[in-house]
XYZ file of C-alpha atoms in Angstrom:
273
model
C 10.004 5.107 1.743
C 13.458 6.391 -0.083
C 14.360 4.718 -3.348
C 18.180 5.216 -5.086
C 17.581 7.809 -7.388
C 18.005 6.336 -11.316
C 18.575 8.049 -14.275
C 14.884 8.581 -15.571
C 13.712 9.048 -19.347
C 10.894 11.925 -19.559
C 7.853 9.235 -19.213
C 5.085 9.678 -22.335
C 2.726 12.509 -21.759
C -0.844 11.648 -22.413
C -4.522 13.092 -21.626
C -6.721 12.424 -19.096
C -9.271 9.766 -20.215
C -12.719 9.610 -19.081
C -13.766 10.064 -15.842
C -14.556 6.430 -13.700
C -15.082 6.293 -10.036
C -12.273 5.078 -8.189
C -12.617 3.375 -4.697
C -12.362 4.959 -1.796
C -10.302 4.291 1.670
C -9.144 5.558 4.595
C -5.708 5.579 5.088
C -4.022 6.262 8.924
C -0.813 5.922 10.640
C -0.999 3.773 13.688
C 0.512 6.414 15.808
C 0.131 8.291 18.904
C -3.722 8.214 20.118
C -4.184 5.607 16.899
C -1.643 3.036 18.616
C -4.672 1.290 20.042
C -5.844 -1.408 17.821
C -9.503 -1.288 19.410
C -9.287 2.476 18.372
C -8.551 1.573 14.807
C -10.866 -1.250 14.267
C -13.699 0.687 15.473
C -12.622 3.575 12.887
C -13.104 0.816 10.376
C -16.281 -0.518 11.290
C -17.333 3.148 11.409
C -15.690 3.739 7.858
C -17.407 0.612 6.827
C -20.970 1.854 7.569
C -20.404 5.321 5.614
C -19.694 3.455 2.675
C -16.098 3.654 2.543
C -14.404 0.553 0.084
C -10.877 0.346 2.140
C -9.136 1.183 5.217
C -5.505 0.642 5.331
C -2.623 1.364 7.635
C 1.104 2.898 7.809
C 3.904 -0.268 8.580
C 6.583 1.172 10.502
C 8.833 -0.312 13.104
C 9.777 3.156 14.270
C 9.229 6.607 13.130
C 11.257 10.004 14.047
C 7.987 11.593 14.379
C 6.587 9.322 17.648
C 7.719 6.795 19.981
C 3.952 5.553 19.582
C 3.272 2.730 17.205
C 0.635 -0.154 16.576
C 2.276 -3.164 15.035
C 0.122 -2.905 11.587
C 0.003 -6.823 11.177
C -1.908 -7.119 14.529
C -3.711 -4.093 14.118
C -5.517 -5.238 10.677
C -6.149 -8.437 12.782
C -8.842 -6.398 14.721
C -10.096 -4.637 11.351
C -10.742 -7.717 9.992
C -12.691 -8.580 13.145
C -14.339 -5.471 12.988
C -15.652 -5.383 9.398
C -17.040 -7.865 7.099
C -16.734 -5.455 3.418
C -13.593 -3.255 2.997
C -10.463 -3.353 1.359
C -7.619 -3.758 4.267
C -4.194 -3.722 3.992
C -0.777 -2.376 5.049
C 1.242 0.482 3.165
C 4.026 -0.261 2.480
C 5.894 -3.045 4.142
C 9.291 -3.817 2.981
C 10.048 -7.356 2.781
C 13.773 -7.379 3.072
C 13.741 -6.807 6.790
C 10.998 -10.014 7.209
C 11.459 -13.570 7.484
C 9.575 -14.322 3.894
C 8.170 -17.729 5.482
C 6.192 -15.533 8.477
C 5.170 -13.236 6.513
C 3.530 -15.692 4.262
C 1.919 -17.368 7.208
C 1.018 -13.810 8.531
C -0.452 -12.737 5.310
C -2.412 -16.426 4.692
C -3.878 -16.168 8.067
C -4.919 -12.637 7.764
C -6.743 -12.676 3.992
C -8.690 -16.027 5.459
C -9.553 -14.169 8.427
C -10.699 -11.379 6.232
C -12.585 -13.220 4.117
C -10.142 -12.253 0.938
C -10.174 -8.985 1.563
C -6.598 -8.616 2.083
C -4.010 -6.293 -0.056
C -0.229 -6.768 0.314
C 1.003 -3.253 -0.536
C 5.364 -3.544 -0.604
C 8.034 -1.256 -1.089
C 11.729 -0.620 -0.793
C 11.411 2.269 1.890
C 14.122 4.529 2.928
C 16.297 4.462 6.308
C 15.522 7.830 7.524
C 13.251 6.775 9.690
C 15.545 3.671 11.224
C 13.678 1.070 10.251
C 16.765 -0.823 9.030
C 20.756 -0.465 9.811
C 18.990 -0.075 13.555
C 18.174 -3.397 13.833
C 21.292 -5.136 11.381
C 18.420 -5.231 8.431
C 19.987 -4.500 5.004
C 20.525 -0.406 4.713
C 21.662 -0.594 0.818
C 19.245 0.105 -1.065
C 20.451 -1.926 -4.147
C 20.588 -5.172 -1.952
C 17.148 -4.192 -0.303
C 15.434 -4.268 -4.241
C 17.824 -7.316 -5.157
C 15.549 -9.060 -1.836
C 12.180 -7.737 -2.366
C 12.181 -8.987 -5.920
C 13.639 -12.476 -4.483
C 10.750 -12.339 -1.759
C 7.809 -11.367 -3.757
C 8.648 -14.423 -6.099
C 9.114 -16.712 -3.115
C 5.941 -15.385 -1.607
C 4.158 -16.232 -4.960
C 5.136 -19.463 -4.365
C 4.105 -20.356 -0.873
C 0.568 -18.752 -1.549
C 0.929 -21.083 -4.512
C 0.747 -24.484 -2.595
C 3.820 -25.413 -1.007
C 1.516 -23.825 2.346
C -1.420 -24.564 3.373
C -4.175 -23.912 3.589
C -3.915 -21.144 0.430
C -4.892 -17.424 0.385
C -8.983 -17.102 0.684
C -8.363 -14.915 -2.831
C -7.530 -17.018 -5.999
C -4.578 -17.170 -7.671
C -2.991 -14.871 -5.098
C -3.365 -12.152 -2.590
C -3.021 -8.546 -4.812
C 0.255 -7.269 -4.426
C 0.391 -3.289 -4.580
C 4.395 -2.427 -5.272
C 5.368 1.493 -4.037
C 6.901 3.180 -6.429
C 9.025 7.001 -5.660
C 8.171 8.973 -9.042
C 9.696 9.322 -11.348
C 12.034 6.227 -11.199
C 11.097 3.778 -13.704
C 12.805 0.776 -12.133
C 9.830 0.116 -9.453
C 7.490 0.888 -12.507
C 8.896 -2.050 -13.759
C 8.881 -4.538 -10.820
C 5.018 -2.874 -10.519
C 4.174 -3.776 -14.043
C 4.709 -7.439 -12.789
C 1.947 -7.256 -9.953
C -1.826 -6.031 -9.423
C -0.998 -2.649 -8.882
C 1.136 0.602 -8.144
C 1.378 3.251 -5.325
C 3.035 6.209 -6.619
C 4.450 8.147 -3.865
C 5.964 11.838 -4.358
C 3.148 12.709 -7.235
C 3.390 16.302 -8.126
C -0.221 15.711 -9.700
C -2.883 13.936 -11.326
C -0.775 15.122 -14.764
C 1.855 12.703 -13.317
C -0.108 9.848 -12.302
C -1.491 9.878 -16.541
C 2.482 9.805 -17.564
C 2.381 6.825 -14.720
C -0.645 5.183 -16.496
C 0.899 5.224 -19.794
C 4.128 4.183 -19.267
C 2.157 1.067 -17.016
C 0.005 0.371 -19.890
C 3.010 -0.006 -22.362
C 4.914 -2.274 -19.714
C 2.055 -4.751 -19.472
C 0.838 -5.063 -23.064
C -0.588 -7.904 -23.637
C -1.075 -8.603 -19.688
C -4.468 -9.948 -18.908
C -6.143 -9.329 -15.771
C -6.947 -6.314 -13.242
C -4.051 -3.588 -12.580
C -4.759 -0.787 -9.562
C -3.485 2.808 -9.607
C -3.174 4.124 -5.919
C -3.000 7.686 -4.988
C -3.059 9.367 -1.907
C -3.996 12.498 -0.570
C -5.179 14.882 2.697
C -8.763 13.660 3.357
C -11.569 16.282 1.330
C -9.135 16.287 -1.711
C -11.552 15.998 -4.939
C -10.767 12.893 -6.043
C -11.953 13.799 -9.755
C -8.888 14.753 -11.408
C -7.181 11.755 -10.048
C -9.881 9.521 -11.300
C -9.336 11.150 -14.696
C -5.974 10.853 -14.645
C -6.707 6.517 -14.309
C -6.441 6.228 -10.563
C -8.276 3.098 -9.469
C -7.840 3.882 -5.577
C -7.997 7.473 -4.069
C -7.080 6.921 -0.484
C -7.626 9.848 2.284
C -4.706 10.431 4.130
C -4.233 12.343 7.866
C -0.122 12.361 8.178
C 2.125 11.341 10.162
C -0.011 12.465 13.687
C -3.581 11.736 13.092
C -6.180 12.062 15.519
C -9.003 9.883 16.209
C -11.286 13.158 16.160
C -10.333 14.267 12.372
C -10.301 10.710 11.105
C -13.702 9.976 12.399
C -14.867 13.286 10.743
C -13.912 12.396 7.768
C -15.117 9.044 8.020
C -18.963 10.988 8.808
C -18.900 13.149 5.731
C -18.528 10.270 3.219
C -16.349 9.105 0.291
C -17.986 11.129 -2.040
C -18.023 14.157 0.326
C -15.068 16.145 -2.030
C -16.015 13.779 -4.977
């Protein structure tokens, strides 16, 4: 995903703070041999049993890379069929090119199918990939974060009642907001959620400047706040977790195989830990 570049302020440098063990998850793109939703809800089951604590999945309409997509929405369907324990979700979809009223429906369905186990990851994502102007969605990128802040507040408020039945999870679904560093203006509209996704992270000495500036945005906030990182599956996880990541999902690119995801499914979440 491509965010309009901002004029940034250096964020506040700070140390790492005690190690604590962040979750772990597989994260795949639902491309090429992993267009088969059978294919990925059997990963999950698989990543399930290893002890893995999420398994989440690329949303792309298209992709320059492949002509070879799963529809992510339908996919998790399956997982959720598949599994009965981990974290599922999409990464990251970008509301503005949804009907907000599906997508609540979608999303209401899907964490009660679950069992509240749902995360709604969102983001502003870039065109490169023609996921927008394609299809007459809105290309500017100003007018795409004017929307996604209208949606996520509209979204709030048809989990909130005026649909029913509600979300399985209480007061809402978690909503995960992408974030390209270092632009502080999706900091912000993260600070107002249940958690961040970082993307572009030169290191876990970034992710602590993230942290910080997160911490002074929500002072005063009550409640749980997830840092997400992501990185090429049998990456130590330890310096991230030091550096406050909450969520250290394994990533495989943008042409996975079913062979190398299932390996690193066998060795474990704590196989680099």
């Amino acid at each position: 995903m491509a965010l309009a570049r901002e004029e940034v302020k250096p964020l506040k440098r700070i140390g790492y703070r005690r190690r604590v063990a962040a979750r772990r998850a597989i994260f795949v793109a639902p491309f090429g041999e992993l267009a088969d939703a059978r294919r990925l809800a059997r990963l999950a089951e698989e990543a399930e049993a290893h002890g893995w604590d999420g398994f989440f999945v690329w949303d792309h309409l298209v992709y320059v890379a492949t002509r070879e997509l799963a529809d992510p929405w339908v996919a998790m369907a399956a997982i959720a069929c598949a599994t009965e324990r981990v974290r599922i979700g999409a990464l990251v979809t970008p509301t503005p090119r949804r009907r907000i009223q599906k997508l609540a429906r979608e999303t209401v369905t899907l964490d009660r199918l679950s069992g509240g186990r749902l995360v709604f990851g969102v983001g502003l994502r870039g065109d490169r990939h023609g996921d927008f102007e394609p299809f007459a969605d809105p290309g500017d990128p100003r007018e795409r974060a004017r929307r996604l802040d209208a949606d996520l507040e509209r979204l709030a408020e048809l989990w909130g009642g005026e649909f029913e039945p509600p979300p399985a999870q209480q007061p809402r679904i978690p909503v995960w907001v992408a974030a390209r560093w270092p632009n502080r203006r999706p900091m912000r509209r993260a600070a107002r959620w249940d958690g961040i996704f970082p993307i572009d992270l030169p290191g876990p000495e970034a992710l602590a400047e993230v942290v910080a500036a997160i911490g002074e945005l929500r002072a005063g906030a009550t409640g749980t706040f997830d840092f997400v990182v992501q990185s090429p599956a049998g990456t130590d996880p330890g310096p991230w977790e030091q550096a406050g990541a909450t969520w250290c999902l394994s990533s495989f690119g943008a042409a996975p195989t079913e062979a190398e995801v299932r390996e690193a499914i066998g060795a474990g979440p704590r196989a680099a830990g």
